[in-house]
Short mmCIF file of C-alpha atoms in Angstrom, two decimals:
data_model
loop_
_atom_site.label_atom_id
_atom_site.label_comp_id
_atom_site.label_asym_id
_atom_site.label_seq_id
_atom_site.Cartn_x
_atom_site.Cartn_y
_atom_site.Cartn_z
CA MET A 1 5.71 -45.94 -14.09
CA ASP A 2 7.86 -45.89 -10.66
CA PRO A 3 3.64 -45.64 -8.26
CA MET A 4 4.21 -43.35 -6.65
CA THR A 5 3.41 -43.51 -2.06
CA PRO A 6 -0.27 -42.51 -1.17
CA GLU A 7 1.79 -39.74 0.27
CA GLU A 8 3.15 -38.35 -3.03
CA GLU A 9 -0.13 -37.84 -4.73
CA ARG A 10 -1.28 -35.89 -2.04
CA LEU A 11 1.18 -33.93 -1.64
CA LEU A 12 1.28 -34.03 -6.24
CA SER A 13 -2.71 -33.29 -5.71
CA ASP A 14 -2.62 -30.64 -2.84
CA LEU A 15 -0.22 -29.05 -4.54
CA ARG A 16 -2.44 -29.47 -8.59
CA ASP A 17 -5.09 -27.03 -5.75
CA ALA A 18 -2.52 -24.89 -4.16
CA LEU A 19 -1.34 -24.08 -8.18
CA LEU A 20 -4.71 -23.71 -9.83
CA ALA A 21 -5.80 -20.80 -7.44
CA ALA A 22 -3.18 -18.72 -8.33
CA GLN A 23 -4.11 -18.46 -11.89
CA HIS A 24 -4.06 -15.91 -12.97
CA PRO A 25 -5.10 -15.12 -17.05
CA GLN A 26 -2.30 -11.88 -16.79
CA ALA A 27 0.15 -13.21 -14.75
CA GLU A 28 2.88 -12.84 -17.24
CA LEU A 29 2.34 -9.53 -17.64
CA ILE A 30 2.40 -9.51 -12.86
CA ILE A 31 5.55 -10.71 -13.41
CA ALA A 32 7.08 -8.99 -16.18
CA ASN A 33 5.64 -5.62 -15.21
CA ALA A 34 7.71 -6.66 -11.62
CA GLN A 35 10.38 -7.69 -12.66
CA ASP A 36 10.71 -4.71 -14.34
CA ALA A 37 10.48 -2.37 -12.57
CA PHE A 38 13.44 -3.00 -10.93
CA SER A 39 15.03 -0.76 -13.28
CA TYR A 40 13.20 1.89 -12.78
CA ALA A 41 14.31 2.12 -8.97
CA THR A 42 17.39 4.47 -7.53
CA LEU A 43 17.84 4.22 -4.57
CA GLU A 44 19.78 7.61 -3.75
CA ASP A 45 16.83 9.68 -4.02
CA GLU A 46 14.87 10.64 -0.34
CA LEU A 47 11.98 8.66 -0.18
CA ALA A 48 8.57 10.50 0.61
CA HIS A 49 6.47 8.39 3.11
CA LEU A 50 2.86 8.79 3.25
CA VAL A 51 1.51 10.62 6.34
CA TYR A 52 -2.02 11.31 5.18
CA ASP A 53 -3.77 9.57 2.59
CA SER A 54 -8.27 10.75 3.13
CA ALA A 55 -9.15 7.74 1.83
CA LEU A 56 -7.22 5.62 5.76
CA GLU A 57 -8.49 8.33 7.08
CA ASN A 58 -12.15 7.89 6.44
CA ASP A 59 -11.85 4.11 7.70
CA LEU A 60 -10.38 5.38 10.82
CA VAL A 61 -13.79 7.66 11.74
CA GLY A 62 -15.85 4.32 9.89
CA THR A 63 -18.50 6.80 6.99
CA VAL A 64 -19.30 6.16 4.17
CA ARG A 65 -19.32 8.53 1.48
CA ALA A 66 -20.37 6.76 -1.87
CA ALA A 67 -19.52 10.81 -3.52
CA ASP A 68 -16.35 10.04 -2.90
CA THR A 69 -14.67 12.14 -5.81
CA SER A 70 -11.18 13.38 -4.63
CA ARG A 71 -8.78 12.69 -2.44
CA MET A 72 -5.84 13.92 -0.10
CA VAL A 73 -3.13 12.16 0.50
CA ILE A 74 0.18 13.86 2.07
CA PHE A 75 3.73 12.84 1.83
CA GLU A 76 6.57 14.10 3.91
CA CYS A 77 10.36 13.51 4.07
CA GLN A 78 13.14 15.35 5.28
CA ALA A 79 13.87 17.78 2.17
CA LEU A 80 9.98 19.02 2.18
CA THR A 81 6.47 17.96 2.41
CA MET A 82 3.56 16.86 -1.73
CA GLU A 83 0.44 17.96 -0.87
CA LEU A 84 -1.82 15.85 -3.60
CA GLU A 85 -5.61 16.71 -4.38
CA ILE A 86 -5.81 12.76 -7.33
CA ARG A 87 -8.93 13.95 -8.61
CA GLY A 88 -10.13 10.84 -11.60
CA ARG A 89 -6.94 10.74 -13.85
CA ASP A 90 -6.45 15.32 -12.92
CA ILE A 91 -3.39 15.80 -9.80
CA VAL A 92 -3.42 18.73 -8.44
CA GLY A 93 -0.66 19.23 -6.40
CA GLN A 94 2.17 21.31 -3.27
CA ILE A 95 5.19 21.24 -2.65
CA GLY A 96 6.86 22.98 0.47
CA PRO A 97 8.35 25.13 1.53
CA PRO A 98 7.57 26.89 -1.81
CA GLY A 99 9.95 27.09 -5.03
CA PRO A 100 9.88 26.08 -8.86
CA ALA A 101 9.96 22.18 -9.48
CA THR A 102 10.60 19.64 -11.70
CA VAL A 103 7.77 16.81 -10.67
CA ILE A 104 8.35 13.45 -12.38
CA VAL A 105 4.79 11.41 -11.85
CA GLU A 106 5.39 7.75 -12.88
CA THR A 107 3.32 4.73 -12.89
CA SER A 108 4.19 0.90 -12.92
CA ASP A 109 4.83 0.48 -15.89
CA GLY A 110 7.60 2.77 -16.36
CA ALA A 111 5.33 5.46 -18.32
CA MET A 112 6.96 8.79 -16.93
CA ALA A 113 5.12 12.21 -17.55
CA GLU A 114 7.45 15.86 -16.20
CA VAL A 115 5.99 18.46 -15.29
CA HIS A 116 7.37 22.11 -13.21
CA ALA A 117 6.03 23.12 -10.08
CA ASP A 118 5.88 26.78 -9.99
CA ASP A 119 7.38 28.92 -7.84
CA LEU A 120 4.62 28.23 -5.18
CA GLY A 121 5.30 24.61 -5.43
CA CYS A 122 2.48 24.71 -7.12
CA PHE A 123 2.03 21.97 -10.46
CA THR A 124 -1.15 20.17 -11.53
CA ALA A 125 -0.12 17.01 -13.51
CA ARG A 126 -2.80 14.03 -15.50
CA VAL A 127 -2.85 10.53 -15.99
CA SER A 128 -3.20 8.45 -18.21
CA GLU A 129 -4.26 5.80 -16.15
CA PRO A 130 -6.14 6.89 -13.85
CA THR A 131 -6.62 3.64 -11.37
CA GLY A 132 -3.13 2.23 -11.19
CA PRO A 133 0.45 2.72 -9.00
CA LEU A 134 1.45 5.70 -9.48
CA ARG A 135 4.26 7.81 -7.80
CA PHE A 136 6.17 10.69 -7.82
CA ARG A 137 9.92 11.97 -8.16
CA VAL A 138 10.59 16.11 -7.10
CA SER A 139 13.67 17.56 -8.05
CA ARG A 140 15.00 21.10 -6.90
CA PRO A 141 18.60 22.26 -6.98
CA GLY A 142 20.22 20.60 -4.04
CA SER A 143 17.60 17.84 -3.39
CA SER A 144 15.29 15.19 -4.96
CA ALA A 145 13.03 13.32 -3.24
CA ILE A 146 11.06 10.23 -4.58
CA THR A 147 7.44 8.91 -2.86
CA GLU A 148 5.99 5.99 -2.27
CA TRP A 149 3.87 3.62 -4.52
CA THR A 150 -0.16 5.02 -3.76
CA TYR A 151 -2.57 3.94 -5.95
CA GLY A 152 -4.57 7.16 -7.73
CA GLN A 153 -8.32 6.74 -8.15
CA ARG A 154 -10.49 4.49 -7.93
CA PRO A 155 -13.32 3.69 -9.87
CA SER A 156 -16.59 2.88 -7.14
CA MET B 1 23.40 -26.43 -11.22
CA SER B 2 23.61 -28.81 -8.77
CA GLU B 3 22.32 -29.07 -5.28
CA ALA B 4 24.44 -26.61 -3.15
CA GLU B 5 25.39 -24.34 -5.95
CA ARG B 6 21.27 -23.62 -6.61
CA PRO B 7 20.36 -20.73 -4.23
CA GLY B 8 17.84 -20.57 -1.67
CA VAL B 9 16.07 -17.70 -1.91
CA ALA B 10 17.55 -15.44 1.28
CA GLN B 11 21.16 -15.72 -1.13
CA LEU B 12 19.05 -14.36 -4.26
CA VAL B 13 17.25 -11.58 -2.04
CA ARG B 14 21.12 -11.24 -0.54
CA SER B 15 21.77 -10.11 -4.78
CA ALA B 16 18.89 -8.67 -5.24
CA MET B 17 19.65 -5.85 -2.10
CA GLY B 18 23.28 -6.33 -4.37
CA GLY B 19 21.62 -4.82 -7.01
CA SER B 20 21.60 -8.28 -9.72
CA ARG B 21 18.26 -7.69 -11.22
CA ASP B 22 18.45 -11.83 -12.19
CA ALA B 23 17.93 -12.45 -8.24
CA TRP B 24 15.03 -10.09 -8.54
CA ASP B 25 13.71 -11.68 -11.47
CA GLN B 26 13.38 -14.74 -10.09
CA LEU B 27 12.53 -13.82 -5.85
CA VAL B 28 8.96 -12.32 -8.93
CA GLU B 29 8.26 -15.92 -10.57
CA ARG B 30 8.98 -17.39 -7.85
CA PHE B 31 6.58 -15.66 -5.70
CA THR B 32 4.24 -13.41 -7.51
CA PRO B 33 1.80 -16.56 -7.58
CA LEU B 34 1.28 -16.75 -3.88
CA MET B 35 0.48 -13.81 -4.55
CA ILE B 36 -2.58 -14.51 -5.75
CA ALA B 37 -3.53 -17.20 -4.62
CA THR B 38 -3.86 -14.52 -1.43
CA ALA B 39 -5.64 -12.41 -3.30
CA HIS B 40 -7.91 -15.00 -5.09
CA ARG B 41 -9.55 -15.86 -1.24
CA TYR B 42 -10.00 -12.45 -0.06
CA ARG B 43 -11.89 -12.70 -3.25
CA LEU B 44 -10.75 -9.48 -5.17
CA SER B 45 -11.16 -9.77 -9.40
CA ASP B 46 -8.53 -10.11 -11.38
CA HIS B 47 -7.54 -7.37 -12.74
CA ASP B 48 -7.78 -5.82 -8.22
CA ALA B 49 -5.67 -8.94 -7.64
CA ALA B 50 -2.33 -7.65 -10.28
CA ASP B 51 -2.31 -4.02 -8.87
CA VAL B 52 -2.07 -6.15 -5.35
CA ALA B 53 0.74 -8.10 -6.64
CA GLN B 54 2.24 -5.20 -8.25
CA THR B 55 1.92 -2.70 -5.14
CA VAL B 56 3.65 -5.63 -2.84
CA TRP B 57 6.29 -5.81 -5.93
CA LEU B 58 7.01 -2.27 -5.45
CA HIS B 59 6.72 -1.56 -1.58
CA LEU B 60 9.72 -4.26 -1.72
CA ILE B 61 11.78 -2.26 -3.28
CA GLU B 62 11.40 1.03 -2.12
CA HIS B 63 12.27 -1.12 1.23
CA LEU B 64 14.77 -3.85 0.55
CA GLY B 65 17.36 -1.39 1.01
CA GLU B 66 16.22 -1.55 5.32
CA LEU B 67 15.45 -5.67 4.90
CA ARG B 68 17.67 -7.05 7.86
CA GLU B 69 17.11 -10.66 7.96
CA PRO B 70 16.89 -11.95 4.25
CA ALA B 71 15.57 -14.71 4.76
CA ALA B 72 12.72 -13.37 6.77
CA LEU B 73 10.75 -12.05 3.29
CA PRO B 74 8.35 -14.72 2.73
CA GLY B 75 7.31 -14.12 5.58
CA TRP B 76 6.69 -9.71 4.66
CA LEU B 77 5.40 -10.90 1.47
CA ALA B 78 3.22 -12.52 2.65
CA SER B 79 1.86 -10.24 5.70
CA THR B 80 2.52 -6.93 3.03
CA THR B 81 -0.01 -9.26 0.48
CA ARG B 82 -2.95 -9.65 3.40
CA HIS B 83 -2.21 -6.08 4.16
CA GLU B 84 -2.89 -4.65 0.63
CA CYS B 85 -5.89 -7.61 -0.08
CA SER B 86 -7.24 -5.77 2.78
CA ARG B 87 -6.49 -2.24 2.71
CA LEU B 88 -8.26 -2.35 -1.00
CA LEU B 89 -11.75 -4.58 -0.11
CA GLY B 90 -11.62 -1.34 2.67
CA ARG B 91 -11.78 1.34 -0.08
CA ARG B 92 -14.64 -1.01 -1.62
CA ALA B 93 -16.63 -1.47 1.06
CA ARG B 94 -16.17 2.42 1.82
CA GLN B 95 -17.66 2.76 -1.83
CA ARG B 96 -20.79 1.21 -1.56
CA PRO B 97 -23.71 2.52 -1.14
CA TYR B 98 -25.24 1.55 2.62
CA ASP B 99 -28.53 -0.63 2.78
CA PRO B 100 -30.02 -0.60 6.57
CA LEU B 101 -31.95 -2.77 5.47
CA ILE B 102 -29.75 -5.49 4.03
CA PRO B 103 -28.75 -7.02 7.71
CA PHE B 104 -25.80 -9.57 5.96
CA GLU B 105 -24.32 -7.40 4.26
CA GLY B 106 -20.32 -7.23 3.42
CA ASP B 107 -18.20 -9.33 4.96
CA GLN B 108 -20.87 -10.67 7.86
CA VAL B 109 -21.15 -14.40 7.82
CA THR B 110 -24.61 -16.02 7.90
CA PRO B 111 -25.00 -19.18 10.01
CA ASP B 112 -25.62 -21.47 7.19
CA ILE B 113 -22.82 -20.46 5.23
CA ALA B 114 -19.91 -20.42 8.66
CA GLY B 115 -19.69 -24.26 8.08
CA ASP B 116 -18.26 -23.79 4.06
CA VAL B 117 -16.06 -20.85 5.92
CA ALA B 118 -14.19 -23.23 8.07
CA GLU B 119 -13.65 -25.73 5.02
CA ASP B 120 -12.56 -23.14 2.27
CA LEU B 121 -9.89 -21.46 5.69
CA GLU B 122 -8.75 -25.47 6.04
CA ARG B 123 -8.31 -25.65 2.04
CA PHE B 124 -6.69 -21.65 1.53
CA ASP B 125 -4.14 -22.10 4.61
CA ARG B 126 -2.79 -25.61 2.78
CA GLN B 127 -2.56 -23.46 -1.03
CA GLU B 128 -0.96 -20.84 1.12
CA ALA B 129 2.12 -23.41 2.26
CA MET B 130 2.16 -25.62 -0.75
CA LEU B 131 2.84 -22.05 -3.05
CA ALA B 132 5.27 -21.01 0.02
CA GLY B 133 6.95 -24.59 -0.25
CA PHE B 134 6.95 -24.21 -3.83
CA ALA B 135 8.27 -21.56 -3.71
CA GLU B 136 11.44 -22.00 -2.50
CA LEU B 137 11.91 -25.37 -5.10
CA SER B 138 14.43 -25.58 -8.50
CA ASP B 139 13.86 -24.06 -12.06
CA SER B 140 13.62 -27.34 -12.64
CA ASP B 141 12.16 -29.39 -9.30
CA ARG B 142 8.96 -26.51 -10.52
CA ARG B 143 8.85 -27.04 -13.98
CA LEU B 144 8.65 -30.72 -13.84
CA LEU B 145 5.62 -30.19 -11.11
CA VAL B 146 3.57 -27.88 -13.19
CA LEU B 147 3.60 -30.01 -15.64
CA LEU B 148 2.67 -33.27 -13.89
CA VAL B 149 0.58 -31.34 -11.91
CA ALA B 150 -1.24 -29.82 -15.37
CA ASP B 151 -5.10 -29.99 -17.04
CA PRO B 152 -5.71 -31.72 -19.04
CA PRO B 153 -2.71 -34.57 -17.91
CA LEU B 154 -0.09 -34.54 -19.98
CA THR B 155 1.06 -38.11 -20.47
CA TYR B 156 5.71 -38.95 -19.42
CA LEU B 157 5.90 -38.89 -23.21
CA GLU B 158 5.20 -35.51 -23.73
CA ILE B 159 6.66 -35.10 -20.73
CA SER B 160 9.85 -36.27 -22.14
CA GLU B 161 9.85 -33.88 -24.64
CA ARG B 162 8.93 -30.73 -22.75
CA LEU B 163 10.97 -30.99 -20.72
CA GLN B 164 14.25 -32.67 -22.69
CA ILE B 165 14.70 -36.43 -19.73
CA PRO B 166 14.48 -39.19 -21.09
CA ILE B 167 10.91 -41.23 -19.98
CA GLY B 168 12.67 -43.27 -17.19
CA SER B 169 13.74 -40.98 -15.83
CA ILE B 170 11.22 -38.95 -14.41
CA GLY B 171 10.02 -41.24 -11.83
CA PRO B 172 12.89 -40.46 -9.94
CA THR B 173 12.69 -36.38 -10.39
CA ARG B 174 9.51 -36.84 -9.24
CA GLY B 175 10.14 -38.89 -6.68
CA ARG B 176 13.18 -36.02 -5.22
CA ALA B 177 11.55 -32.66 -6.47
CA LEU B 178 8.27 -34.32 -4.60
CA LYS B 179 10.94 -34.77 -1.48
CA ARG B 180 12.55 -31.55 -1.36
CA LEU B 181 9.48 -30.16 -1.35
CA ARG B 182 7.75 -32.52 1.74
CA ALA B 183 11.38 -30.39 3.13
CA THR B 184 10.94 -26.96 3.45
CA ALA B 185 9.30 -25.23 6.27
CA PRO B 186 6.04 -24.76 5.45
CA VAL B 187 5.13 -28.30 4.41
CA SER B 188 7.04 -29.68 6.30
CA ARG B 189 4.57 -27.95 9.01
CA LEU B 190 1.00 -28.38 7.19
CA VAL B 191 2.01 -32.07 6.62
CA GLU B 192 3.43 -32.43 10.65
CA SER B 193 -0.12 -30.62 10.91
CA ASP B 194 -2.01 -33.30 9.24
CA LYS B 195 -0.71 -36.06 11.09
#
């Protein structure tokens, strides 16, 4: 068999080390999930950006709160704002300007739960997998928006 | 597929921006290993590494339309992955109760491990460069190289059977694949810096 040059040997051994570092027991699942996520993407909704996250706020102040049990996040786009309190599996939200809306909570595996906001724009939702990425699609007559992905509450 | 029609990363990005699921699938397959290695470098658990990779891909879907320079995607993925890792680590650190009597908590480096850290950094940089270069190779190059570094090692007969190519062509094909790996920007930077 053709012998390798020292440089080829080095390249292969570096590659071996690199591929070992990239091993993951669920690599195939991670890849499949990310590939599937492309199909759920719709480019028509207005994207609501994260403008406040209590978890990040704590970072800036540098305080340590071991008993952090809930997290506030606010998303904003031209059509609406959305304030969320995420407490474990439970999510309490309010959409502004107030008024009824349909809210679809999406998790990264493509599962969706539909809930309805009341006349004040308030809604509650419950997610099955509280730690993974989540996003919210809000539709009401005349406008629809989708939030950036955010994490659910993390277990400590 | 011949050398000329083999889509490069920039072309894959353009196709994905145009809505091609095939191109997207290839990007995910090529660059997920780099994200996992980066997460491991940050000493994240497998569970957290999976979250980081998923989050970065989801971010990319959101921002795909805004990407001005398709060739810049690898750099964008690398920096977004690092950003996500440190964000996750920050949240972990906050959730750990703080004990003022333990002097070296968290990320502080004590003198006796400083040497190891420098060595690790060098090795991680090397791994990142190799994975970034590897991601630019064609499917067939990547398949062959993966089999060549398999642990336990495979015989040429086994490799020939898996890839359905004659044993005699493995050596020359390996040579060409390594040459292409060597020619990618990340790997050639690495090799130059070794000199």
